[in-house]
Amino acid sequence: MSSMLGKRAVSSFISLMVLIVLVFFLSRLTGDPAALYLPVDASEAMRDNFREIHGLNDPVLVQFTHYITDLVCFDFGDSLRKARPALEVVLDSFTWTLQLALITMALVSAAAIALGSLAAFHVGSWLDRLASGLSLIGASAPDFWIAIVGIVLFSVTLGWLPTSGTGTVWHWVLPIAVLFIRPFGLILQVVRGSMITALGSAYVKTARAKGVRNRPVIFVHTLRNAMLPVITVIGDQAAALLNGAVVVETIFGFPGVGKLMIDSILQRDFNVILAAIMVTALAIFLMNLLIDIAYALLDPRIRT
Amino acid sequence: MATPTTDDTKAPGALRRYARMLWADKLACAAALFLLMMLLFAVFGPTLLDGAASKQNLRARNAAPFTLERGFLYLLGGDALGRPLLARIIVAAQNTLVIAAGAVAASMAVGATLGLIAGYAGRTTGEVIMRLADVIMSFPSLLLAVIVLYMLEPSIGNLVLVLAITRIPIYLRTTRAEVLEVRERMFVQAAQVMGASTLRIIFRHILPVILPTLLTIATLDFAFVMLAESALSFLGIGIQPPEITWGLMVSQGRQYLTSAWWLAFWPGLAIILTTMSLNLLSSWMRIALNPTQRWRLELGGKRND
């Protein structure tokens, strides 16, 4: 197990490095920040001064070596837009996204496992059809459109929920509801399929034949084995939640890392883009690690 | 190299067989008909309706839907410049579908080829290819697309490229996993023993076995790519006006949410119905293209999965 972790860490590190090098050079091709941050009538001397202060006058390769040497000392540079350390800016917004993702994934997992198992016990029932209908909608619905329709319905027409921003509990309802839909549909499908397989397996039939009652069969024999593929999907979906977060945070004005990334890209705030990429990549790596540990806890065969 | 078309000799029979299987699953049948309609829109829409879809009529600004007084094209209302929404949705079908189809075709071709190589070639080649896939997979695909797309110029070609790159790992991994399994089967080993060339084994014996899986994934992925494209266009870094896609139409209608909800609603509904049809068709294909599952559709259409 530990050798596998080491391999995983090395390959993740290489992936991250490739990504950083690509983004570093490509982002500098998008244009000159001085054109964005200084007034239109700023003199060439002022622009030059701005570039000099932020080290943008050096050749790109020199800038890159500076960046990497600073990075080794955990210095991610400063944000152009906020004049604060980039890492600080990223971590601030990352905690918002993390909360959003954790709450959403907790709700999604609980709901999907409950409904998916029920659907698997009663294959072909109305519950089962409801479950497949829900997962079909989850896989088909564009999240930005759901968000807009939600705003029109619940904020504008009914006036129940705020349209955007943060502050009260009510501000969280719509973003979580929109983020909920896609992973819910997918995980629901996997839970259902995996439970059906487990219920039809030889060890469950044996247990039933031996007269084990329904409840122990479900909780001791079936659920534990059926959870293995489910955990993998939950992990994948938690990472994919960041995709949805970009859209949802932009629409609802939520100060998370998705919105920060879009804003920094549009504002050519290079240091923040890079720091945000590194922080999210690290978070995804840690989450995969958790998934592996959960896997090992559930399946003793993997531990060796 | 002849592509494997074993059904070629009995093509009319096979066609009728699939048609009957499609008829057995009414939902998939409806989905197929809807997709066919969208396909016709995409092919003929722009030539027939381009004039009507871009002609501004300031009297019909944000015209309400469900009235025929301005003519059939205003059935779904007018947009902020008085252009008929129905015509615009039909015209936008082309860009939307072309981008998704291009991205899916490109990622499937590249992904499947790399997957075949990774599965059939030696270990080191396979490892290198898999690490490449890991680089792409290590980061959320939409964020990756946002970053790359902003650095390239947003155009249809670049959008296809970016979306294709983010989807390659799906096909690569599936193909490789299937190849690793199939190459150990008896008929492949028999072909090897009989001295068939590597290319012949791959194209004649392995590819036909994994093609149904790839096609099913591609159908599902078409929906995913469509959603990704519309999200990018919605964020303003995908397709740029005056080109239109459904996602861009939703984004343009967003400012008029409180006064004219239909501007953003209809194009979103078009996206939802198309992706839903693709999902339904994909789950039908999963059964219809699998010889051991086919009977479910051939026995009077009673589904008991």
PDB file of C-alpha atoms in Angstrom, chain B residues 12 99 159 192 198 203 254 260 262 269 286:
ATOM      1  CA  PRO B  12     -31.253  -4.912 -44.658  1.00  0.00           C
ATOM      2  CA  ILE B  99     -18.703  21.451 -31.812  1.00  0.00           C
ATOM      3  CA  LEU B 159     -13.203  25.025 -28.559  1.00  0.00           C
ATOM      4  CA  GLN B 192      -1.765 -15.255 -33.142  1.00  0.00           C
ATOM      5  CA  THR B 198      -0.567  -7.446 -35.372  1.00  0.00           C
ATOM      6  CA  PHE B 203      -8.516  -4.322 -36.421  1.00  0.00           C
ATOM      7  CA  ARG B 254     -29.641  36.119 -18.478  1.00  0.00           C
ATOM      8  CA  ALA B 260     -38.468  38.093 -20.214  1.00  0.00           C
ATOM      9  CA  TRP B 262     -38.219  32.947 -22.217  1.00  0.00           C
ATOM     10  CA  LEU B 269     -34.727  23.467 -22.711  1.00  0.00           C
ATOM     11  CA  ARG B 286     -25.847  -0.619 -24.107  1.00  0.00           C
TER      12      ARG B 286
END
